[in-house]
PDB file of C-alpha atoms and ligand atoms in Angstrom:
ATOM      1  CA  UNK A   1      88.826 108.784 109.314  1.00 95.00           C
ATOM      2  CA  UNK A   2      91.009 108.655 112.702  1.00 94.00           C
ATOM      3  CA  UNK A   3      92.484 111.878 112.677  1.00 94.00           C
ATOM      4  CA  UNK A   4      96.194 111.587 113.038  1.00 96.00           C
ATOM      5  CA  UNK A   5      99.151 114.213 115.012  1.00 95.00           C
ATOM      6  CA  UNK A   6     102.108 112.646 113.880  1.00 96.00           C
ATOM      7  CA  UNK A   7     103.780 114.652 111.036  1.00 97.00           C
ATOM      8  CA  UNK A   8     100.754 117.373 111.596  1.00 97.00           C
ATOM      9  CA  UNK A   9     103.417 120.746 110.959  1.00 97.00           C
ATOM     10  CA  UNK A  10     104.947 118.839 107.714  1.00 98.00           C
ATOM     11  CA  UNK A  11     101.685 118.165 106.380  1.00 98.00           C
ATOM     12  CA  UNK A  12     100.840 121.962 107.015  1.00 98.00           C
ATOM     13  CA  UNK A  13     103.927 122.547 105.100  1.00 98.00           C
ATOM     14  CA  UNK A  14     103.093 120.364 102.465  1.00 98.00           C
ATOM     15  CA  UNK A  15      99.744 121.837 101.790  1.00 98.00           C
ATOM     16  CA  UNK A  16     100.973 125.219 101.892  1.00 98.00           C
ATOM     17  CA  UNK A  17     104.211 125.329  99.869  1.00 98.00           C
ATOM     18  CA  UNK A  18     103.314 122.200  97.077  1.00 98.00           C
ATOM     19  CA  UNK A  19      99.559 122.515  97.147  1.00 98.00           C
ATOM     20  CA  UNK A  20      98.257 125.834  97.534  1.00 98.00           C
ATOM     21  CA  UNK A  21     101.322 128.013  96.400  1.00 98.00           C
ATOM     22  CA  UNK A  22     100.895 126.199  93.142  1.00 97.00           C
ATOM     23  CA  UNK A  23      97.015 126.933  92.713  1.00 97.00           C
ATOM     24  CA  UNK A  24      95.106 124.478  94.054  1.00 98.00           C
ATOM     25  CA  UNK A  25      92.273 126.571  95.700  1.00 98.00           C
ATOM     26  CA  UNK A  26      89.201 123.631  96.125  1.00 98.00           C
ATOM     27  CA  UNK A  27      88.347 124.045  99.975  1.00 98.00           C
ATOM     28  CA  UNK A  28      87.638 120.517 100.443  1.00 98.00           C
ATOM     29  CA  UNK A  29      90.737 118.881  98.582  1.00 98.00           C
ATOM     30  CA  UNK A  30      93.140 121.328 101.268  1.00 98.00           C
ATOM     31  CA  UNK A  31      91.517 120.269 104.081  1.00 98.00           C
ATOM     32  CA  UNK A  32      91.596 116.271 103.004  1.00 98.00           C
ATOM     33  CA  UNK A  33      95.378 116.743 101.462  1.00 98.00           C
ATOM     34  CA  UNK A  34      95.813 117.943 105.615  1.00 98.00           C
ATOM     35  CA  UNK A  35      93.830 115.453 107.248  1.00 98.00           C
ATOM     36  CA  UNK A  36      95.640 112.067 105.584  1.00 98.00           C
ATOM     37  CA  UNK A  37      98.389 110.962 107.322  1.00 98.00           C
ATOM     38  CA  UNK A  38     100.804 110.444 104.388  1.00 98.00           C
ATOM     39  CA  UNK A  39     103.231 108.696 105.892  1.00 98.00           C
ATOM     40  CA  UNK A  40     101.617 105.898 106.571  1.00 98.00           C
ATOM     41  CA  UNK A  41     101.144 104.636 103.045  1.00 98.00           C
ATOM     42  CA  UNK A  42     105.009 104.398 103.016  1.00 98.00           C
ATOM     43  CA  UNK A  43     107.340 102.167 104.395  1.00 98.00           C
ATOM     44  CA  UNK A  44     108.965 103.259 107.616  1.00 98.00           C
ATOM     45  CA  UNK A  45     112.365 104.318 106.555  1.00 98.00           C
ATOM     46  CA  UNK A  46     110.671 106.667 104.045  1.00 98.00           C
ATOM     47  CA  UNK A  47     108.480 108.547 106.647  1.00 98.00           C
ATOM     48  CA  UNK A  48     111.078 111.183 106.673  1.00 97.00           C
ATOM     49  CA  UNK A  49     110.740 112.253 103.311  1.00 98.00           C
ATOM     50  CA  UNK A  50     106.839 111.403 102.906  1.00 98.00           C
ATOM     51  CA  UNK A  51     106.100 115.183 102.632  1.00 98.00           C
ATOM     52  CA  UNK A  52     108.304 116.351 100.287  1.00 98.00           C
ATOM     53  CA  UNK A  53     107.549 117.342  96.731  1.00 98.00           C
ATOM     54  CA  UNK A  54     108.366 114.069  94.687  1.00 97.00           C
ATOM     55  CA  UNK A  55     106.980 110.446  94.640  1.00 97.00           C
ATOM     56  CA  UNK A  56     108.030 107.501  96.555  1.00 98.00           C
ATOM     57  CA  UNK A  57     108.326 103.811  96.161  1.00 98.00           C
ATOM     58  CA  UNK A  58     106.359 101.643  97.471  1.00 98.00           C
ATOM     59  CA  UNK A  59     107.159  98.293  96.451  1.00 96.00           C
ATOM     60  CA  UNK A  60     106.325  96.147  93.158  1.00 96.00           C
ATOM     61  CA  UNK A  61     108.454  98.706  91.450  1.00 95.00           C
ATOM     62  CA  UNK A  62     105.688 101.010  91.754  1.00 97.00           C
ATOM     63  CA  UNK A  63     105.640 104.730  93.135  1.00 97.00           C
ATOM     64  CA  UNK A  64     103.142 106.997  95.616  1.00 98.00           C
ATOM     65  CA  UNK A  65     102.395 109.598  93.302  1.00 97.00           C
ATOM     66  CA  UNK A  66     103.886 113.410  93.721  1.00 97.00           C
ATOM     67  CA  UNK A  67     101.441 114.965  96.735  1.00 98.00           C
ATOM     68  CA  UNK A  68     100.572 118.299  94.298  1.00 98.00           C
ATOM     69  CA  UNK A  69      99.393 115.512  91.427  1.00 98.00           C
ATOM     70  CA  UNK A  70      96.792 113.482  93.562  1.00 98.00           C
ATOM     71  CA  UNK A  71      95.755 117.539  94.733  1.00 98.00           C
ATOM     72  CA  UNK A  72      95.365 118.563  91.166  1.00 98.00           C
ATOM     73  CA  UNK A  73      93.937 115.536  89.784  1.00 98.00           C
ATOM     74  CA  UNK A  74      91.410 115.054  92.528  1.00 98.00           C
ATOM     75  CA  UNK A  75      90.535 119.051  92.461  1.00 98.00           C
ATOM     76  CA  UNK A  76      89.235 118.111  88.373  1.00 98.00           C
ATOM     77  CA  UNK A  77      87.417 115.995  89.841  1.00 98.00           C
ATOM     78  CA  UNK A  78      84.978 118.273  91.415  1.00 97.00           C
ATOM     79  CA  UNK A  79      83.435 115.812  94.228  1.00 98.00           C
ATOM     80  CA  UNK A  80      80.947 117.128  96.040  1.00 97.00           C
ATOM     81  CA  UNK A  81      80.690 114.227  98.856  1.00 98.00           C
ATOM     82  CA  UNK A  82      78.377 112.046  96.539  1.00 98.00           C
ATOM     83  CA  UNK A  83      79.628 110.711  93.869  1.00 98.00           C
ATOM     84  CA  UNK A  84      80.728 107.042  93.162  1.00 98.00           C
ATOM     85  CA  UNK A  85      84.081 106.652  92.062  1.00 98.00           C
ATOM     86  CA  UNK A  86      86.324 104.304  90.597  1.00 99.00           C
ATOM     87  CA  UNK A  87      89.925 104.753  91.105  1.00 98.00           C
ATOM     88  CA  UNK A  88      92.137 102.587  88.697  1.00 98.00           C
ATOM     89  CA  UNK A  89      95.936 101.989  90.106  1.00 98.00           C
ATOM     90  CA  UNK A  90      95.222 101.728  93.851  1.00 98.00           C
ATOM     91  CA  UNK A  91      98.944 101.911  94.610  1.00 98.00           C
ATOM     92  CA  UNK A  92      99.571 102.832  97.997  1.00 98.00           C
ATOM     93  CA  UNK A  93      95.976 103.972  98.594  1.00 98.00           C
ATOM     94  CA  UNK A  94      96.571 107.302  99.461  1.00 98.00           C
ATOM     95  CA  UNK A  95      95.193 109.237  96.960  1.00 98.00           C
ATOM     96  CA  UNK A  96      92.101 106.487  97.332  1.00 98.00           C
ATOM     97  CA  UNK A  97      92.134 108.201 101.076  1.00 98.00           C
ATOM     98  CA  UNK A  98      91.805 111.650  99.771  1.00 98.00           C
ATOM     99  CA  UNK A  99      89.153 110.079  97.529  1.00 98.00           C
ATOM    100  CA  UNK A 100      87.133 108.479  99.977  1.00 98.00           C
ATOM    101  CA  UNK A 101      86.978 111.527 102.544  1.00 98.00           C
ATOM    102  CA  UNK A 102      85.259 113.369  99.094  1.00 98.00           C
ATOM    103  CA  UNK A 103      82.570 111.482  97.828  1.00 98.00           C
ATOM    104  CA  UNK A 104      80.496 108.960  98.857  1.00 98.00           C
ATOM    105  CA  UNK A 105      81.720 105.814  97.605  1.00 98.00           C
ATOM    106  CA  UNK A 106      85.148 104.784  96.149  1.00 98.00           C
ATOM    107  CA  UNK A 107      85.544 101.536  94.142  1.00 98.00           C
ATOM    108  CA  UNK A 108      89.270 101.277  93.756  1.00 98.00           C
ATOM    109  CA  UNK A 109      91.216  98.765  91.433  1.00 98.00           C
ATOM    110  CA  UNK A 110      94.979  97.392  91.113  1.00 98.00           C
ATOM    111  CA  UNK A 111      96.451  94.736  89.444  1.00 97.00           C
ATOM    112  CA  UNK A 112      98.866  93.803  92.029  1.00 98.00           C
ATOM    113  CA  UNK A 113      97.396  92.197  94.510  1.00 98.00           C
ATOM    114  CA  UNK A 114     100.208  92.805  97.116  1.00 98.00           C
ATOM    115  CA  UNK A 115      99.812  96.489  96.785  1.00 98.00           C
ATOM    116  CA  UNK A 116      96.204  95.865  97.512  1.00 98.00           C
ATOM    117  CA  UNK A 117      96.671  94.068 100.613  1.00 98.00           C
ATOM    118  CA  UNK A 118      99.251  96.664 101.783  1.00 98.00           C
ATOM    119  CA  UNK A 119      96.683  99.170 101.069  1.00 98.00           C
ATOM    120  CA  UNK A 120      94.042  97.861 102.363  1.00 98.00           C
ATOM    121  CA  UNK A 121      95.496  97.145 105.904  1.00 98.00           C
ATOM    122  CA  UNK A 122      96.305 100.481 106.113  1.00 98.00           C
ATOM    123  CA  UNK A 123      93.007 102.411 104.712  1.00 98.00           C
ATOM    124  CA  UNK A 124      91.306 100.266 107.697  1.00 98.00           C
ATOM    125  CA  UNK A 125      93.445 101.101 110.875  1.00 98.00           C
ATOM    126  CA  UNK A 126      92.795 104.717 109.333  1.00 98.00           C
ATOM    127  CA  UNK A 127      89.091 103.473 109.642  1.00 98.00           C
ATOM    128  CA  UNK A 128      87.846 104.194 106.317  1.00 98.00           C
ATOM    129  CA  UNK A 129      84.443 102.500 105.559  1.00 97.00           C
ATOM    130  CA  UNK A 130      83.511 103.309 102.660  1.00 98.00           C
ATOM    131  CA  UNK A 131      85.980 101.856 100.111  1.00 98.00           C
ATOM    132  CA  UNK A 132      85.743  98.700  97.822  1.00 98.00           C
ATOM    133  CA  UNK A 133      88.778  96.698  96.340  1.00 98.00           C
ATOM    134  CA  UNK A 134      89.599  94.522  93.818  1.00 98.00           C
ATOM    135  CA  UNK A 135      92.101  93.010  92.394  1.00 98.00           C
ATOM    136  CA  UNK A 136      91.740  93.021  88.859  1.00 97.00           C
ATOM    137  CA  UNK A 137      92.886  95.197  85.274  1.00 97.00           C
ATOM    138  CA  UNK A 138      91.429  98.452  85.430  1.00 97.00           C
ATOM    139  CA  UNK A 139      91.523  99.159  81.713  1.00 97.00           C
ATOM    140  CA  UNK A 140      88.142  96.888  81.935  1.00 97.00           C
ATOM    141  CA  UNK A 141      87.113  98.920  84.587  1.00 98.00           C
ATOM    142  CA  UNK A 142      84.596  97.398  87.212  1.00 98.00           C
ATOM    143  CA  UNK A 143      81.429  96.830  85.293  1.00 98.00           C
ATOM    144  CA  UNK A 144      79.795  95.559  88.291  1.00 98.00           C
ATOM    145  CA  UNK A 145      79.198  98.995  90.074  1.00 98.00           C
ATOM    146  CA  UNK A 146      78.992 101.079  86.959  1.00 98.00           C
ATOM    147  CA  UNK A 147      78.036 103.757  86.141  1.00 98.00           C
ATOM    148  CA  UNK A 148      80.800 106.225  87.961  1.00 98.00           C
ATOM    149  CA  UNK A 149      80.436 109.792  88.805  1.00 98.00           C
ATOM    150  CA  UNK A 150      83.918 110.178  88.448  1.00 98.00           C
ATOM    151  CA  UNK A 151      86.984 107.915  87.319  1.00 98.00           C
ATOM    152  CA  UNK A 152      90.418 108.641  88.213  1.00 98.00           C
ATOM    153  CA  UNK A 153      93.271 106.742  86.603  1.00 98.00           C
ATOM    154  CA  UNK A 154      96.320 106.667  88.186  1.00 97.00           C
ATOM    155  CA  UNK A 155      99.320 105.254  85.836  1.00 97.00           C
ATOM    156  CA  UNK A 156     100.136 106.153  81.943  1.00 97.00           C
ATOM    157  CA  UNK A 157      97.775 104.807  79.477  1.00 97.00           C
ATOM    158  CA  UNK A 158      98.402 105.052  75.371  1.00 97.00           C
ATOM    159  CA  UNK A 159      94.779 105.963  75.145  1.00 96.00           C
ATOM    160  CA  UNK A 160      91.776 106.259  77.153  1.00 97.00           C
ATOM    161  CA  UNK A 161      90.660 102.443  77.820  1.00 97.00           C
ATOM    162  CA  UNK A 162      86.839 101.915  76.081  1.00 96.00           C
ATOM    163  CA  UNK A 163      85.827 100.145  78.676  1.00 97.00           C
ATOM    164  CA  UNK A 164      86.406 103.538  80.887  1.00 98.00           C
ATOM    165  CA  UNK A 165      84.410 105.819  78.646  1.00 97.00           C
ATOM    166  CA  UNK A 166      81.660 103.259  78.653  1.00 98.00           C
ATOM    167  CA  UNK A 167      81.674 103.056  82.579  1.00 98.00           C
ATOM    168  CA  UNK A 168      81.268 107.004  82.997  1.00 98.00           C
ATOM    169  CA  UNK A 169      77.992 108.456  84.218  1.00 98.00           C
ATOM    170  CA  UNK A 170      76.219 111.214  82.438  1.00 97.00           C
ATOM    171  CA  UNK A 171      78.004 114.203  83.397  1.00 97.00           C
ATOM    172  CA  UNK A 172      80.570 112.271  84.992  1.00 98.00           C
ATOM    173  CA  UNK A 173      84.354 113.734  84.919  1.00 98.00           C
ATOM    174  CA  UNK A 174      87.632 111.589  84.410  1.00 98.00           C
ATOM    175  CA  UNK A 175      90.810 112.011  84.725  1.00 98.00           C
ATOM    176  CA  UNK A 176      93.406 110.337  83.334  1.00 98.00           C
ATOM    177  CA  UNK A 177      97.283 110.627  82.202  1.00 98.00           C
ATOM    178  CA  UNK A 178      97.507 109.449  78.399  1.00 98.00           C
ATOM    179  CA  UNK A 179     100.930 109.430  76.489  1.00 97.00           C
ATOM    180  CA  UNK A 180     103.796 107.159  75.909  1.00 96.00           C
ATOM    181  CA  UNK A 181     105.492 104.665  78.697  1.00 93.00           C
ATOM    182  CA  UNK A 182     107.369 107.587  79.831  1.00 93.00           C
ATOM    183  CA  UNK A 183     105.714 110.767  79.426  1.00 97.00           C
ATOM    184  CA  UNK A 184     102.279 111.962  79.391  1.00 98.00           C
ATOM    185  CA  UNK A 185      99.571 114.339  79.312  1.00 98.00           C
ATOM    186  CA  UNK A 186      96.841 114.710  81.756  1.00 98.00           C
ATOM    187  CA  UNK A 187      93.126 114.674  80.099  1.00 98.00           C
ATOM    188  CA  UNK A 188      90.155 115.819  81.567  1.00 98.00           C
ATOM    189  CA  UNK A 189      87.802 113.865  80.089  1.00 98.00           C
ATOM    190  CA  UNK A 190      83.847 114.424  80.308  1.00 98.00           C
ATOM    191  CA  UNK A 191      80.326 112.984  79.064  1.00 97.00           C
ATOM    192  CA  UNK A 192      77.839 115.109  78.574  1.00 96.00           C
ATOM    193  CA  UNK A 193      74.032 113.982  76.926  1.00 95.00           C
ATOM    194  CA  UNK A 194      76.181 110.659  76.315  1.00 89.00           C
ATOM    195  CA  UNK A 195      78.682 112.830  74.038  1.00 96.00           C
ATOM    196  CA  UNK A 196      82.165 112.384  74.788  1.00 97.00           C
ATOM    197  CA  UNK A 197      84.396 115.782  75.670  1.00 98.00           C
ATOM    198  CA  UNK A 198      87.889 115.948  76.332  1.00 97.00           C
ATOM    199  CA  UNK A 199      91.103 118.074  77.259  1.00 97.00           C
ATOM    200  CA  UNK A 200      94.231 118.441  78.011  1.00 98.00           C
ATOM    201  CA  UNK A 201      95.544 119.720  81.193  1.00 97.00           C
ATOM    202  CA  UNK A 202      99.294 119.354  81.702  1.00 96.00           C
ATOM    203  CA  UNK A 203     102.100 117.248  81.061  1.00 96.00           C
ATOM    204  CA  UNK A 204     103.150 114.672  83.880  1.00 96.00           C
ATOM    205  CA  UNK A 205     104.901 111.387  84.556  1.00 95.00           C
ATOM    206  CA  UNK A 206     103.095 108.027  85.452  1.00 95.00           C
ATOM    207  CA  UNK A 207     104.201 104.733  85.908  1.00 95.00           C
ATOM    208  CA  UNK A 208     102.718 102.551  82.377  1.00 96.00           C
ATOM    209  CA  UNK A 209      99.175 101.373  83.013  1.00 97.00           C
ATOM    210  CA  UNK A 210      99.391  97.963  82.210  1.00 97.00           C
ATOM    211  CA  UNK A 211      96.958  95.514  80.703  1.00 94.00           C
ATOM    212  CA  UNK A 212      94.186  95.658  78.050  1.00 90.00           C
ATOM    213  CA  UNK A 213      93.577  98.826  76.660  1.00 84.00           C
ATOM    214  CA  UNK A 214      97.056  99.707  78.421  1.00 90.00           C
ATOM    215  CA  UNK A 215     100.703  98.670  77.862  1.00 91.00           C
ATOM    216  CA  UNK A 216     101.343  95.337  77.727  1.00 85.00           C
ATOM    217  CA  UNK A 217     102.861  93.053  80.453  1.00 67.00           C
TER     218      UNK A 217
HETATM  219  N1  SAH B   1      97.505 106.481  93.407  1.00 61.73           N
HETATM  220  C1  SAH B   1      98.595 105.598  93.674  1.00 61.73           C
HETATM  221  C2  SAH B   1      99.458 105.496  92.432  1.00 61.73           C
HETATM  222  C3  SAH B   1     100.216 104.253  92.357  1.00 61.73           C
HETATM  223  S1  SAH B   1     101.142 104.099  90.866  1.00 61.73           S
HETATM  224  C4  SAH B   1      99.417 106.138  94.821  1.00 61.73           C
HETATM  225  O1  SAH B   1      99.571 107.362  94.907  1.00 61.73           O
HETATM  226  O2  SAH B   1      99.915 105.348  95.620  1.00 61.73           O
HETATM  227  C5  SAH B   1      99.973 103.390  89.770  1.00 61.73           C
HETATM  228  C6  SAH B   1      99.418 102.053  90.145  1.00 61.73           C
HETATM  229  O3  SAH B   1      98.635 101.590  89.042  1.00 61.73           O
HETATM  230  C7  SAH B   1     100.441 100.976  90.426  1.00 61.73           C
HETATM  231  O4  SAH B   1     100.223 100.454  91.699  1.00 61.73           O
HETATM  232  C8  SAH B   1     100.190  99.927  89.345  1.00 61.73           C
HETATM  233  O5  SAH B   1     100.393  98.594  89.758  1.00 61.73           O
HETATM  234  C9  SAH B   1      98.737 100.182  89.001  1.00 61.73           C
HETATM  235  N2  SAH B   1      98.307  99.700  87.700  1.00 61.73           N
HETATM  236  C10 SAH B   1      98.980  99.723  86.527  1.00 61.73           C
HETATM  237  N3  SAH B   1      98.228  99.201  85.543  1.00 61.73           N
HETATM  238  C11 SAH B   1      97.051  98.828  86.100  1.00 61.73           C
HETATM  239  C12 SAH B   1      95.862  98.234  85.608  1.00 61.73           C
HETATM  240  N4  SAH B   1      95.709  97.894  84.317  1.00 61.73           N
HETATM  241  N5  SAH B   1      94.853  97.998  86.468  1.00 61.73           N
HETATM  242  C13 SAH B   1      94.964  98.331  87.777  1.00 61.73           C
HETATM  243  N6  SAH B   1      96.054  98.903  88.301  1.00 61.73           N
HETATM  244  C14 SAH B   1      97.101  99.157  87.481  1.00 61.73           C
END
């Protein structure tokens, strides 16, 4: 990734006072939560504020997620720097960043395809390489490249999608917010010897994953 000085001191700031002060203690996910240039998956006028503790729209009536979520949620996530993983609700693509600087390949998914493109353009002047996208509903998943060391779904589903479970390696770890349209629960969920283990982590707030196996449009 090109490594980035603008905004360096609020990043610090960032880490220190959302991310670590609030328990996040995985070496790796610090250093990539400093590295990526947050603002940047923003629009201009909201550089100012793309540190701070709370998320941000970006467009299509969808938000950047909260920086200490994408921190906690990728931290479950254990990556080691080879896993495969499929991200469903590319959004903005920054927590697809902090994904791709952790594992080795990231397969990420949204169903609008102008938050794609935005994403996209931006993940590639950053000089990312190893990241696949698609436009498509991620409650099907992405069959193609399955299995996935680790799925991470990034809007509010009623349940966890089938298809999802399904597309999860052996010992493979997902995470994924599961509720109502407005309020949810973060689950951990695991397989181990193709048996299915999950739990809850916390409550949090999503925008509705929409589609089949999601809310409907
Ligand atoms: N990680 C992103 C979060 C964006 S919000 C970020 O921090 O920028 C969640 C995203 O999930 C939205 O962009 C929304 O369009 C997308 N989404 C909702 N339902 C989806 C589905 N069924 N398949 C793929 N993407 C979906």
């Amino acid at each position: 990734m090109l490594e980035v000085e603008e905004w360096k001191y609020e990043r610090e700031r960032m880490v220190e006072e959302q991310i670590v002060a609030r328990g996040v203690k995985n070496k790796l996910v610090i250093e990539a939560m400093q590295k990526v240039p947050r603002h940047l998956f923003v629009d201009k006028t909201y550089y100012p504020q793309a540190y701070n503790d709370y998320p941000l729209p970006i467009g299509n009536d969808q938000t950047i997620s909260q920086p200490y979520m994408v921190a906690a949620m990728t931290e479950e996530l254990k990556l080691t720097g080879k896993e495969k993983v499929l991200e469903v609700g590319t959004g903005s693509g920054y927590q697809t960043a902090i994904l791709a600087l952790l594992s080795h390949k990231v397969y990420t998914v949204e169903r609008i395809a102008n938050l794609t493109m935005k994403a996209r353009k931006t993940l590639d002047s950053l000089k990312f390489r190893n990241i696949n996208f698609a436009v498509r509903d991620g409650c099907m998943g992405w069959s193609d490249y399955a299995p996935y060391d680790a799925i991470v779904v990034t809007a509010g589903a009623p349940d966890v999608p089938t298809a999802l479970i399904q597309q999860l390696a052996d010992n493979g770890r997902m995470v994924i917010p599961v509720g109502s349209e407005y309020t949810q629960v973060l689950n951990r969920v695991e397989k181990r010897r193709g048996r299915v283990h999950r739990i809850e982590l916390f409550g949090c707030t999503f925008v509705p994953l929409v589609g089949k196996g999601g809310w409907n449009n």
